[in-house]
Amino acid sequence: MNGLLFGLAIVLPPRFTPERVRYDRRYRTLDKYRFIVGFLAVPLAFYALFVISPFLQAIYYSFTDWSGGPVANFIGFDNYRKMWNDDRFWDSLRVSTLLLVVAPVVTLVLGMFFAYMITSGGRHRRGRAIAGVAGSSLYKVVYFFPQVLSVAIIAVVWGRVFNTNSGLINGGLDKIGINGPAWLGGDETLGLISLLIVISWSFVGFYVVLFSAAMGSVPQDIYEAALLDGAGRARTFFSVTLPLIWDAVRTGWIYMGIQALDTFAICLVMVPPHVLKVTPVFLYERFRDGQYGYATSIGVVLLVLSMAFSLIVMRVGNRDRIEY
């Protein structure tokens, strides 16, 4: 072996010796990592400064009696003990948990249904195994329109729609001889249903666009094979489309869950305080009352709950990736 290396060293130019080749390979690897570190250094620094640092500060203040002043005395777990014994916190957390469970299911199901109709709900056309309904491009714009509206505007408009006396819903029911309920008049169940309707309406357009893009990337050959095997629309969706877009569904599930858990402006503006409160509104009220340390401890609980929800969804929704 040594003789072979010696012979190569004589025959080949010095830059092609085995030692030089190994050195060049190590140098290229080191240069690659230097480029990656240099490219990411500034973004990571900004992320640490504006994202990680506030999280760490909030965790620290949750163990203090900070009231907004320059002094924050360390009090250990007193804020968390207070939270544990606070019935108002548990009531708000119960409402937020219901939204966390129900809102993603309703919104994602509607998003997938509308997206499937836009991409595959039309009649078969010449040269295409599947096609969307007529005017599908316009429907995408219509569904996405709530995303460009301010959350406060959405809350004010829907608050008028759900108004007991002059609202659009009860006004329509009165036309057919039905006395509409007091949607936001004090019943927690009706208030929760109203809030769920507004949340799903305001976010479903985003998932229509997301799922439409995922469905549009599925090759036509797969749908043609399913049609040749006699699969109908429902069977094609559950056996072909849904498994192939599952990564997008899981991502949307996590994102929508966090959005439902973080519902603040809609509930604060639209729903009267005596009907129901979500945890972010309860947190805001503690800040308004000057209980900053207690409020930050509630924020830490929301952070932990969001992370736990994301990990559970990633674990439950974990499937083998299908390549196509």
PDB file of C-alpha atoms in Angstrom:
ATOM      1  CA  MET A   1       0.000   0.000   0.000  1.00  0.00           C
ATOM      2  CA  ASN A   2       2.831   2.379   0.851  1.00  0.00           C
ATOM      3  CA  GLY A   3       4.502   1.520  -2.439  1.00  0.00           C
ATOM      4  CA  LEU A   4       1.291   2.342  -4.313  1.00  0.00           C
ATOM      5  CA  LEU A   5       0.988   5.708  -2.592  1.00  0.00           C
ATOM      6  CA  PHE A   6       4.668   6.401  -3.322  1.00  0.00           C
ATOM      7  CA  GLY A   7       4.123   5.561  -6.995  1.00  0.00           C
ATOM      8  CA  LEU A   8       1.103   7.839  -7.195  1.00  0.00           C
ATOM      9  CA  ALA A   9       3.085  10.628  -5.607  1.00  0.00           C
ATOM     10  CA  ILE A  10       5.710  10.277  -8.348  1.00  0.00           C
ATOM     11  CA  VAL A  11       3.307   9.902 -11.297  1.00  0.00           C
ATOM     12  CA  LEU A  12       0.701  12.492 -10.290  1.00  0.00           C
ATOM     13  CA  PRO A  13       1.396  16.197  -9.906  1.00  0.00           C
ATOM     14  CA  PRO A  14       1.781  17.351  -6.300  1.00  0.00           C
ATOM     15  CA  ARG A  15      -1.763  18.785  -6.174  1.00  0.00           C
ATOM     16  CA  PHE A  16      -3.235  15.330  -6.846  1.00  0.00           C
ATOM     17  CA  THR A  17      -1.441  13.397  -4.108  1.00  0.00           C
ATOM     18  CA  PRO A  18      -3.770  11.480  -1.728  1.00  0.00           C
ATOM     19  CA  GLU A  19      -2.736  13.696   1.163  1.00  0.00           C
ATOM     20  CA  ARG A  20      -3.565  16.815  -0.850  1.00  0.00           C
ATOM     21  CA  VAL A  21      -6.911  15.346  -1.943  1.00  0.00           C
ATOM     22  CA  ARG A  22      -7.857  14.626   1.678  1.00  0.00           C
ATOM     23  CA  TYR A  23      -6.725  18.106   2.681  1.00  0.00           C
ATOM     24  CA  ASP A  24      -8.761  19.757  -0.077  1.00  0.00           C
ATOM     25  CA  ARG A  25     -11.829  17.754   0.943  1.00  0.00           C
ATOM     26  CA  ARG A  26     -11.511  18.830   4.571  1.00  0.00           C
ATOM     27  CA  TYR A  27     -10.939  22.420   3.482  1.00  0.00           C
ATOM     28  CA  ARG A  28     -14.070  22.407   1.291  1.00  0.00           C
ATOM     29  CA  THR A  29     -16.135  20.971   4.160  1.00  0.00           C
ATOM     30  CA  LEU A  30     -14.814  23.602   6.563  1.00  0.00           C
ATOM     31  CA  ASP A  31     -15.422  26.345   4.013  1.00  0.00           C
ATOM     32  CA  LYS A  32     -19.012  25.142   3.541  1.00  0.00           C
ATOM     33  CA  TYR A  33     -19.733  25.325   7.274  1.00  0.00           C
ATOM     34  CA  ARG A  34     -18.116  28.748   7.482  1.00  0.00           C
ATOM     35  CA  PHE A  35     -20.438  29.967   4.741  1.00  0.00           C
ATOM     36  CA  ILE A  36     -23.500  28.518   6.497  1.00  0.00           C
ATOM     37  CA  VAL A  37     -22.543  30.024   9.854  1.00  0.00           C
ATOM     38  CA  GLY A  38     -21.777  33.396   8.274  1.00  0.00           C
ATOM     39  CA  PHE A  39     -25.042  33.383   6.355  1.00  0.00           C
ATOM     40  CA  LEU A  40     -27.157  32.517   9.412  1.00  0.00           C
ATOM     41  CA  ALA A  41     -25.308  34.534  12.048  1.00  0.00           C
ATOM     42  CA  VAL A  42     -27.195  37.820  11.544  1.00  0.00           C
ATOM     43  CA  PRO A  43     -30.713  36.281  11.249  1.00  0.00           C
ATOM     44  CA  LEU A  44     -30.090  34.098  14.302  1.00  0.00           C
ATOM     45  CA  ALA A  45     -28.838  37.103  16.240  1.00  0.00           C
ATOM     46  CA  PHE A  46     -32.010  39.056  15.411  1.00  0.00           C
ATOM     47  CA  TYR A  47     -34.154  36.015  16.265  1.00  0.00           C
ATOM     48  CA  ALA A  48     -32.425  35.608  19.625  1.00  0.00           C
ATOM     49  CA  LEU A  49     -32.779  39.328  20.373  1.00  0.00           C
ATOM     50  CA  PHE A  50     -36.417  39.823  19.389  1.00  0.00           C
ATOM     51  CA  VAL A  51     -37.930  36.345  19.984  1.00  0.00           C
ATOM     52  CA  ILE A  52     -35.895  34.258  22.415  1.00  0.00           C
ATOM     53  CA  SER A  53     -35.001  37.155  24.702  1.00  0.00           C
ATOM     54  CA  PRO A  54     -38.644  38.223  25.377  1.00  0.00           C
ATOM     55  CA  PHE A  55     -39.541  34.603  26.118  1.00  0.00           C
ATOM     56  CA  LEU A  56     -36.746  34.355  28.674  1.00  0.00           C
ATOM     57  CA  GLN A  57     -37.716  37.692  30.211  1.00  0.00           C
ATOM     58  CA  ALA A  58     -41.348  36.590  30.510  1.00  0.00           C
ATOM     59  CA  ILE A  59     -40.311  33.358  32.218  1.00  0.00           C
ATOM     60  CA  TYR A  60     -38.185  35.335  34.665  1.00  0.00           C
ATOM     61  CA  TYR A  61     -40.922  37.882  35.452  1.00  0.00           C
ATOM     62  CA  SER A  62     -43.424  35.070  36.044  1.00  0.00           C
ATOM     63  CA  PHE A  63     -41.455  34.280  39.224  1.00  0.00           C
ATOM     64  CA  THR A  64     -41.623  37.874  40.483  1.00  0.00           C
ATOM     65  CA  ASP A  65     -44.204  40.313  41.876  1.00  0.00           C
ATOM     66  CA  TRP A  66     -43.491  42.800  39.097  1.00  0.00           C
ATOM     67  CA  SER A  67     -46.175  45.485  38.824  1.00  0.00           C
ATOM     68  CA  GLY A  68     -44.625  47.575  36.046  1.00  0.00           C
ATOM     69  CA  GLY A  69     -42.103  49.464  38.124  1.00  0.00           C
ATOM     70  CA  PRO A  70     -38.319  49.195  38.165  1.00  0.00           C
ATOM     71  CA  VAL A  71     -38.364  46.689  41.044  1.00  0.00           C
ATOM     72  CA  ALA A  72     -39.350  43.055  40.612  1.00  0.00           C
ATOM     73  CA  ASN A  73     -38.948  40.909  43.714  1.00  0.00           C
ATOM     74  CA  PHE A  74     -38.431  37.185  43.265  1.00  0.00           C
ATOM     75  CA  ILE A  75     -41.344  35.285  44.847  1.00  0.00           C
ATOM     76  CA  GLY A  76     -40.822  31.776  43.476  1.00  0.00           C
ATOM     77  CA  PHE A  77     -43.946  29.869  42.439  1.00  0.00           C
ATOM     78  CA  ASP A  78     -46.449  32.170  44.177  1.00  0.00           C
ATOM     79  CA  ASN A  79     -47.954  33.339  40.881  1.00  0.00           C
ATOM     80  CA  TYR A  80     -48.461  29.749  39.751  1.00  0.00           C
ATOM     81  CA  ARG A  81     -50.046  28.834  43.088  1.00  0.00           C
ATOM     82  CA  LYS A  82     -52.372  31.801  42.723  1.00  0.00           C
ATOM     83  CA  MET A  83     -53.225  30.675  39.215  1.00  0.00           C
ATOM     84  CA  TRP A  84     -53.925  27.131  40.410  1.00  0.00           C
ATOM     85  CA  ASN A  85     -56.502  28.442  42.904  1.00  0.00           C
ATOM     86  CA  ASP A  86     -58.056  31.008  40.545  1.00  0.00           C
ATOM     87  CA  ASP A  87     -61.427  29.750  39.270  1.00  0.00           C
ATOM     88  CA  ARG A  88     -61.610  32.546  36.695  1.00  0.00           C
ATOM     89  CA  PHE A  89     -58.381  31.286  35.123  1.00  0.00           C
ATOM     90  CA  TRP A  90     -59.703  27.742  34.895  1.00  0.00           C
ATOM     91  CA  ASP A  91     -62.948  28.950  33.323  1.00  0.00           C
ATOM     92  CA  SER A  92     -61.026  30.854  30.664  1.00  0.00           C
ATOM     93  CA  LEU A  93     -58.691  27.903  30.092  1.00  0.00           C
ATOM     94  CA  ARG A  94     -61.672  25.585  29.636  1.00  0.00           C
ATOM     95  CA  VAL A  95     -63.050  27.834  26.878  1.00  0.00           C
ATOM     96  CA  SER A  96     -59.627  28.120  25.220  1.00  0.00           C
ATOM     97  CA  THR A  97     -59.151  24.348  25.357  1.00  0.00           C
ATOM     98  CA  LEU A  98     -62.532  23.785  23.695  1.00  0.00           C
ATOM     99  CA  LEU A  99     -61.527  26.169  20.916  1.00  0.00           C
ATOM    100  CA  LEU A 100     -58.142  24.436  20.671  1.00  0.00           C
ATOM    101  CA  VAL A 101     -59.862  21.096  20.047  1.00  0.00           C
ATOM    102  CA  VAL A 102     -62.904  22.094  17.983  1.00  0.00           C
ATOM    103  CA  ALA A 103     -61.755  25.073  15.889  1.00  0.00           C
ATOM    104  CA  PRO A 104     -58.970  23.232  13.996  1.00  0.00           C
ATOM    105  CA  VAL A 105     -61.271  20.325  13.168  1.00  0.00           C
ATOM    106  CA  VAL A 106     -64.068  22.538  11.825  1.00  0.00           C
ATOM    107  CA  THR A 107     -61.765  24.922   9.961  1.00  0.00           C
ATOM    108  CA  LEU A 108     -59.540  22.261   8.396  1.00  0.00           C
ATOM    109  CA  VAL A 109     -62.484  20.098   7.310  1.00  0.00           C
ATOM    110  CA  LEU A 110     -64.106  23.086   5.613  1.00  0.00           C
ATOM    111  CA  GLY A 111     -60.777  24.117   4.104  1.00  0.00           C
ATOM    112  CA  MET A 112     -60.139  20.663   2.654  1.00  0.00           C
ATOM    113  CA  PHE A 113     -63.694  20.400   1.314  1.00  0.00           C
ATOM    114  CA  PHE A 114     -63.566  23.766  -0.455  1.00  0.00           C
ATOM    115  CA  ALA A 115     -60.035  23.132  -1.721  1.00  0.00           C
ATOM    116  CA  TYR A 116     -61.020  19.732  -3.121  1.00  0.00           C
ATOM    117  CA  MET A 117     -64.022  21.230  -4.871  1.00  0.00           C
ATOM    118  CA  ILE A 118     -61.845  23.977  -6.348  1.00  0.00           C
ATOM    119  CA  THR A 119     -59.181  21.562  -7.598  1.00  0.00           C
ATOM    120  CA  SER A 120     -61.154  18.362  -8.281  1.00  0.00           C
ATOM    121  CA  GLY A 121     -64.858  19.029  -7.937  1.00  0.00           C
ATOM    122  CA  GLY A 122     -65.630  19.889 -11.553  1.00  0.00           C
ATOM    123  CA  ARG A 123     -66.494  17.681 -14.467  1.00  0.00           C
ATOM    124  CA  HIS A 124     -63.746  15.754 -16.214  1.00  0.00           C
ATOM    125  CA  ARG A 125     -62.322  17.709 -19.119  1.00  0.00           C
ATOM    126  CA  ARG A 126     -60.473  16.567 -22.178  1.00  0.00           C
ATOM    127  CA  GLY A 127     -56.846  15.957 -21.379  1.00  0.00           C
ATOM    128  CA  ARG A 128     -57.315  16.246 -17.593  1.00  0.00           C
ATOM    129  CA  ALA A 129     -58.236  13.489 -15.195  1.00  0.00           C
ATOM    130  CA  ILE A 130     -59.525  16.021 -12.665  1.00  0.00           C
ATOM    131  CA  ALA A 131     -60.592  19.628 -12.872  1.00  0.00           C
ATOM    132  CA  GLY A 132     -61.948  22.230 -10.522  1.00  0.00           C
ATOM    133  CA  VAL A 133     -65.404  23.722 -10.574  1.00  0.00           C
ATOM    134  CA  ALA A 134     -66.120  26.597 -12.907  1.00  0.00           C
ATOM    135  CA  GLY A 135     -64.763  29.858 -11.545  1.00  0.00           C
ATOM    136  CA  SER A 136     -62.369  28.165  -9.128  1.00  0.00           C
ATOM    137  CA  SER A 137     -59.837  31.017  -9.366  1.00  0.00           C
ATOM    138  CA  LEU A 138     -62.500  33.501  -8.281  1.00  0.00           C
ATOM    139  CA  TYR A 139     -63.531  31.287  -5.379  1.00  0.00           C
ATOM    140  CA  LYS A 140     -59.957  31.293  -4.057  1.00  0.00           C
ATOM    141  CA  VAL A 141     -60.019  35.091  -3.935  1.00  0.00           C
ATOM    142  CA  VAL A 142     -63.444  35.122  -2.246  1.00  0.00           C
ATOM    143  CA  TYR A 143     -62.415  32.579   0.389  1.00  0.00           C
ATOM    144  CA  PHE A 144     -59.137  34.366   1.076  1.00  0.00           C
ATOM    145  CA  PHE A 145     -60.759  37.800   1.388  1.00  0.00           C
ATOM    146  CA  PRO A 146     -61.257  37.645   5.226  1.00  0.00           C
ATOM    147  CA  GLN A 147     -57.488  37.265   5.606  1.00  0.00           C
ATOM    148  CA  VAL A 148     -56.916  40.826   4.400  1.00  0.00           C
ATOM    149  CA  LEU A 149     -59.405  42.317   6.853  1.00  0.00           C
ATOM    150  CA  SER A 150     -58.439  43.660  10.248  1.00  0.00           C
ATOM    151  CA  VAL A 151     -59.363  41.357  13.121  1.00  0.00           C
ATOM    152  CA  ALA A 152     -61.042  44.263  14.912  1.00  0.00           C
ATOM    153  CA  ILE A 153     -63.201  44.981  11.848  1.00  0.00           C
ATOM    154  CA  ILE A 154     -64.184  41.314  11.649  1.00  0.00           C
ATOM    155  CA  ALA A 155     -65.181  41.336  15.320  1.00  0.00           C
ATOM    156  CA  VAL A 156     -67.239  44.535  14.995  1.00  0.00           C
ATOM    157  CA  VAL A 157     -69.064  43.364  11.847  1.00  0.00           C
ATOM    158  CA  TRP A 158     -69.885  39.928  13.243  1.00  0.00           C
ATOM    159  CA  GLY A 159     -70.942  41.506  16.527  1.00  0.00           C
ATOM    160  CA  ARG A 160     -73.570  43.393  14.557  1.00  0.00           C
ATOM    161  CA  VAL A 161     -74.553  40.251  12.678  1.00  0.00           C
ATOM    162  CA  PHE A 162     -75.155  38.396  15.962  1.00  0.00           C
ATOM    163  CA  ASN A 163     -77.012  41.317  17.539  1.00  0.00           C
ATOM    164  CA  THR A 164     -80.200  40.028  19.181  1.00  0.00           C
ATOM    165  CA  ASN A 165     -82.541  42.802  18.064  1.00  0.00           C
ATOM    166  CA  SER A 166     -81.099  44.191  14.826  1.00  0.00           C
ATOM    167  CA  GLY A 167     -78.674  41.491  13.712  1.00  0.00           C
ATOM    168  CA  LEU A 168     -78.751  39.931  10.269  1.00  0.00           C
ATOM    169  CA  ILE A 169     -79.248  36.378  11.575  1.00  0.00           C
ATOM    170  CA  ASN A 170     -82.164  37.092  13.900  1.00  0.00           C
ATOM    171  CA  GLY A 171     -83.640  39.475  11.343  1.00  0.00           C
ATOM    172  CA  GLY A 172     -83.681  36.665   8.796  1.00  0.00           C
ATOM    173  CA  LEU A 173     -85.219  34.264  11.303  1.00  0.00           C
ATOM    174  CA  ASP A 174     -87.929  36.796  12.127  1.00  0.00           C
ATOM    175  CA  LYS A 175     -88.879  36.918   8.436  1.00  0.00           C
ATOM    176  CA  ILE A 176     -89.853  33.233   8.581  1.00  0.00           C
ATOM    177  CA  GLY A 177     -91.580  33.474  11.948  1.00  0.00           C
ATOM    178  CA  ILE A 178     -88.788  32.210  14.214  1.00  0.00           C
ATOM    179  CA  ASN A 179     -87.621  34.107  17.265  1.00  0.00           C
ATOM    180  CA  GLY A 180     -83.843  34.122  17.122  1.00  0.00           C
ATOM    181  CA  PRO A 181     -81.817  33.440  20.263  1.00  0.00           C
ATOM    182  CA  ALA A 182     -79.638  35.931  22.098  1.00  0.00           C
ATOM    183  CA  TRP A 183     -76.349  34.844  20.543  1.00  0.00           C
ATOM    184  CA  LEU A 184     -74.214  37.136  22.656  1.00  0.00           C
ATOM    185  CA  GLY A 185     -76.743  37.872  25.361  1.00  0.00           C
ATOM    186  CA  GLY A 186     -75.421  35.767  28.214  1.00  0.00           C
ATOM    187  CA  ASP A 187     -75.593  32.077  27.318  1.00  0.00           C
ATOM    188  CA  GLU A 188     -72.062  30.643  27.274  1.00  0.00           C
ATOM    189  CA  THR A 189     -72.865  27.875  24.782  1.00  0.00           C
ATOM    190  CA  LEU A 190     -74.318  30.296  22.217  1.00  0.00           C
ATOM    191  CA  GLY A 191     -71.413  32.660  22.786  1.00  0.00           C
ATOM    192  CA  LEU A 192     -68.934  29.845  22.203  1.00  0.00           C
ATOM    193  CA  ILE A 193     -70.751  28.784  19.008  1.00  0.00           C
ATOM    194  CA  SER A 194     -70.722  32.376  17.759  1.00  0.00           C
ATOM    195  CA  LEU A 195     -67.013  32.714  18.497  1.00  0.00           C
ATOM    196  CA  LEU A 196     -66.274  29.410  16.765  1.00  0.00           C
ATOM    197  CA  ILE A 197     -68.211  30.501  13.651  1.00  0.00           C
ATOM    198  CA  VAL A 198     -66.251  33.741  13.391  1.00  0.00           C
ATOM    199  CA  ILE A 199     -62.885  32.043  13.941  1.00  0.00           C
ATOM    200  CA  SER A 200     -63.571  29.410  11.279  1.00  0.00           C
ATOM    201  CA  TRP A 201     -64.916  31.997   8.830  1.00  0.00           C
ATOM    202  CA  SER A 202     -61.910  34.276   9.239  1.00  0.00           C
ATOM    203  CA  PHE A 203     -59.254  31.551   8.847  1.00  0.00           C
ATOM    204  CA  VAL A 204     -60.773  29.023   6.435  1.00  0.00           C
ATOM    205  CA  GLY A 205     -59.652  30.979   3.359  1.00  0.00           C
ATOM    206  CA  PHE A 206     -55.992  30.604   4.287  1.00  0.00           C
ATOM    207  CA  TYR A 207     -56.339  26.817   4.444  1.00  0.00           C
ATOM    208  CA  VAL A 208     -58.291  26.717   1.193  1.00  0.00           C
ATOM    209  CA  VAL A 209     -55.301  28.291  -0.543  1.00  0.00           C
ATOM    210  CA  LEU A 210     -52.831  26.084   1.370  1.00  0.00           C
ATOM    211  CA  PHE A 211     -54.626  22.832   0.576  1.00  0.00           C
ATOM    212  CA  SER A 212     -55.352  23.872  -3.012  1.00  0.00           C
ATOM    213  CA  ALA A 213     -51.621  24.361  -3.580  1.00  0.00           C
ATOM    214  CA  ALA A 214     -50.876  20.973  -2.010  1.00  0.00           C
ATOM    215  CA  MET A 215     -53.551  19.220  -4.075  1.00  0.00           C
ATOM    216  CA  GLY A 216     -52.387  20.950  -7.240  1.00  0.00           C
ATOM    217  CA  SER A 217     -48.922  19.451  -6.799  1.00  0.00           C
ATOM    218  CA  VAL A 218     -50.244  15.871  -6.937  1.00  0.00           C
ATOM    219  CA  PRO A 219     -49.426  14.379 -10.382  1.00  0.00           C
ATOM    220  CA  GLN A 220     -52.339  13.825 -12.739  1.00  0.00           C
ATOM    221  CA  ASP A 221     -51.131  10.293 -13.457  1.00  0.00           C
ATOM    222  CA  ILE A 222     -52.077   9.199  -9.952  1.00  0.00           C
ATOM    223  CA  TYR A 223     -55.642  10.452 -10.376  1.00  0.00           C
ATOM    224  CA  GLU A 224     -55.888   8.830 -13.789  1.00  0.00           C
ATOM    225  CA  ALA A 225     -54.849   5.491 -12.296  1.00  0.00           C
ATOM    226  CA  ALA A 226     -57.463   5.871  -9.541  1.00  0.00           C
ATOM    227  CA  LEU A 227     -60.176   6.654 -12.103  1.00  0.00           C
ATOM    228  CA  LEU A 228     -59.200   3.646 -14.201  1.00  0.00           C
ATOM    229  CA  ASP A 229     -59.576   1.492 -11.105  1.00  0.00           C
ATOM    230  CA  GLY A 230     -63.127   2.785 -10.671  1.00  0.00           C
ATOM    231  CA  ALA A 231     -62.566   5.064  -7.668  1.00  0.00           C
ATOM    232  CA  GLY A 232     -65.200   7.737  -7.104  1.00  0.00           C
ATOM    233  CA  ARG A 233     -64.597  11.217  -5.755  1.00  0.00           C
ATOM    234  CA  ALA A 234     -64.897  10.254  -2.084  1.00  0.00           C
ATOM    235  CA  ARG A 235     -62.643   7.220  -2.465  1.00  0.00           C
ATOM    236  CA  THR A 236     -60.127   9.245  -4.466  1.00  0.00           C
ATOM    237  CA  PHE A 237     -60.014  11.900  -1.772  1.00  0.00           C
ATOM    238  CA  PHE A 238     -59.542   9.558   1.191  1.00  0.00           C
ATOM    239  CA  SER A 239     -57.271   7.054  -0.566  1.00  0.00           C
ATOM    240  CA  VAL A 240     -55.215   9.336  -2.816  1.00  0.00           C
ATOM    241  CA  THR A 241     -55.502  13.046  -2.055  1.00  0.00           C
ATOM    242  CA  LEU A 242     -55.513  13.039   1.753  1.00  0.00           C
ATOM    243  CA  PRO A 243     -52.467  10.753   2.187  1.00  0.00           C
ATOM    244  CA  LEU A 244     -50.468  12.764  -0.353  1.00  0.00           C
ATOM    245  CA  ILE A 245     -51.200  16.144   1.278  1.00  0.00           C
ATOM    246  CA  TRP A 246     -50.945  14.898   4.857  1.00  0.00           C
ATOM    247  CA  ASP A 247     -47.861  16.996   5.619  1.00  0.00           C
ATOM    248  CA  ALA A 248     -49.793  20.152   4.740  1.00  0.00           C
ATOM    249  CA  VAL A 249     -52.748  18.978   6.841  1.00  0.00           C
ATOM    250  CA  ARG A 250     -50.562  18.350   9.874  1.00  0.00           C
ATOM    251  CA  THR A 251     -48.875  21.735   9.510  1.00  0.00           C
ATOM    252  CA  GLY A 252     -52.250  23.439   9.178  1.00  0.00           C
ATOM    253  CA  TRP A 253     -53.528  21.556  12.209  1.00  0.00           C
ATOM    254  CA  ILE A 254     -50.711  22.890  14.378  1.00  0.00           C
ATOM    255  CA  TYR A 255     -51.001  26.420  13.016  1.00  0.00           C
ATOM    256  CA  MET A 256     -54.783  26.560  13.419  1.00  0.00           C
ATOM    257  CA  GLY A 257     -54.569  25.184  16.957  1.00  0.00           C
ATOM    258  CA  ILE A 258     -52.183  27.955  17.952  1.00  0.00           C
ATOM    259  CA  GLN A 259     -54.447  30.529  16.289  1.00  0.00           C
ATOM    260  CA  ALA A 260     -57.479  29.191  18.174  1.00  0.00           C
ATOM    261  CA  LEU A 261     -55.578  29.226  21.468  1.00  0.00           C
ATOM    262  CA  ASP A 262     -54.422  32.793  20.804  1.00  0.00           C
ATOM    263  CA  THR A 263     -57.880  34.192  20.064  1.00  0.00           C
ATOM    264  CA  PHE A 264     -57.853  37.614  21.683  1.00  0.00           C
ATOM    265  CA  ALA A 265     -59.124  40.518  19.600  1.00  0.00           C
ATOM    266  CA  ILE A 266     -62.231  38.742  18.293  1.00  0.00           C
ATOM    267  CA  CYS A 267     -63.318  37.654  21.758  1.00  0.00           C
ATOM    268  CA  LEU A 268     -62.438  40.979  23.385  1.00  0.00           C
ATOM    269  CA  VAL A 269     -64.333  43.110  20.849  1.00  0.00           C
ATOM    270  CA  MET A 270     -67.245  40.843  19.920  1.00  0.00           C
ATOM    271  CA  VAL A 271     -68.139  38.835  23.029  1.00  0.00           C
ATOM    272  CA  PRO A 272     -69.311  40.647  26.181  1.00  0.00           C
ATOM    273  CA  PRO A 273     -67.129  39.899  29.237  1.00  0.00           C
ATOM    274  CA  HIS A 274     -69.988  38.318  31.205  1.00  0.00           C
ATOM    275  CA  VAL A 275     -70.643  35.705  28.486  1.00  0.00           C
ATOM    276  CA  LEU A 276     -67.242  34.026  28.270  1.00  0.00           C
ATOM    277  CA  LYS A 277     -63.539  34.768  28.331  1.00  0.00           C
ATOM    278  CA  VAL A 278     -60.631  33.054  26.660  1.00  0.00           C
ATOM    279  CA  THR A 279     -57.282  32.852  28.439  1.00  0.00           C
ATOM    280  CA  PRO A 280     -55.599  35.652  26.402  1.00  0.00           C
ATOM    281  CA  VAL A 281     -58.409  38.030  27.430  1.00  0.00           C
ATOM    282  CA  PHE A 282     -57.987  36.980  31.067  1.00  0.00           C
ATOM    283  CA  LEU A 283     -54.240  37.631  30.689  1.00  0.00           C
ATOM    284  CA  TYR A 284     -54.942  41.087  29.217  1.00  0.00           C
ATOM    285  CA  GLU A 285     -57.179  41.965  32.159  1.00  0.00           C
ATOM    286  CA  ARG A 286     -54.402  41.068  34.600  1.00  0.00           C
ATOM    287  CA  PHE A 287     -52.029  43.395  32.711  1.00  0.00           C
ATOM    288  CA  ARG A 288     -54.681  46.111  32.770  1.00  0.00           C
ATOM    289  CA  ASP A 289     -54.940  45.721  36.545  1.00  0.00           C
ATOM    290  CA  GLY A 290     -51.169  46.072  36.980  1.00  0.00           C
ATOM    291  CA  GLN A 291     -50.559  42.408  37.885  1.00  0.00           C
ATOM    292  CA  TYR A 292     -47.705  42.033  35.413  1.00  0.00           C
ATOM    293  CA  GLY A 293     -45.969  39.157  37.172  1.00  0.00           C
ATOM    294  CA  TYR A 294     -49.187  37.154  37.401  1.00  0.00           C
ATOM    295  CA  ALA A 295     -50.026  37.953  33.782  1.00  0.00           C
ATOM    296  CA  THR A 296     -46.647  36.755  32.533  1.00  0.00           C
ATOM    297  CA  SER A 297     -47.109  33.483  34.420  1.00  0.00           C
ATOM    298  CA  ILE A 298     -50.373  32.976  32.499  1.00  0.00           C
ATOM    299  CA  GLY A 299     -48.458  33.689  29.293  1.00  0.00           C
ATOM    300  CA  VAL A 300     -45.907  31.020  30.218  1.00  0.00           C
ATOM    301  CA  VAL A 301     -48.729  28.508  30.701  1.00  0.00           C
ATOM    302  CA  LEU A 302     -50.071  29.390  27.244  1.00  0.00           C
ATOM    303  CA  LEU A 303     -46.586  28.885  25.812  1.00  0.00           C
ATOM    304  CA  VAL A 304     -46.284  25.445  27.421  1.00  0.00           C
ATOM    305  CA  LEU A 305     -49.777  24.494  26.265  1.00  0.00           C
ATOM    306  CA  SER A 306     -48.984  25.563  22.681  1.00  0.00           C
ATOM    307  CA  MET A 307     -45.757  23.558  22.653  1.00  0.00           C
ATOM    308  CA  ALA A 308     -47.492  20.512  24.141  1.00  0.00           C
ATOM    309  CA  PHE A 309     -50.260  20.737  21.542  1.00  0.00           C
ATOM    310  CA  SER A 310     -47.716  20.992  18.700  1.00  0.00           C
ATOM    311  CA  LEU A 311     -45.756  17.982  19.965  1.00  0.00           C
ATOM    312  CA  ILE A 312     -48.923  15.893  20.369  1.00  0.00           C
ATOM    313  CA  VAL A 313     -50.118  16.713  16.850  1.00  0.00           C
ATOM    314  CA  MET A 314     -46.703  15.955  15.386  1.00  0.00           C
ATOM    315  CA  ARG A 315     -46.652  12.650  17.259  1.00  0.00           C
ATOM    316  CA  VAL A 316     -50.226  11.614  16.476  1.00  0.00           C
ATOM    317  CA  GLY A 317     -50.059  12.822  12.870  1.00  0.00           C
ATOM    318  CA  ASN A 318     -46.698  11.248  12.156  1.00  0.00           C
ATOM    319  CA  ARG A 319     -46.898   9.025   9.063  1.00  0.00           C
ATOM    320  CA  ASP A 320     -44.463   7.640   6.570  1.00  0.00           C
ATOM    321  CA  ARG A 321     -43.765  10.221   3.908  1.00  0.00           C
ATOM    322  CA  ILE A 322     -45.134   9.253   0.495  1.00  0.00           C
ATOM    323  CA  GLU A 323     -42.848  10.231  -2.357  1.00  0.00           C
ATOM    324  CA  TYR A 324     -44.289  10.939  -5.802  1.00  0.00           C
TER     325      TYR A 324
END
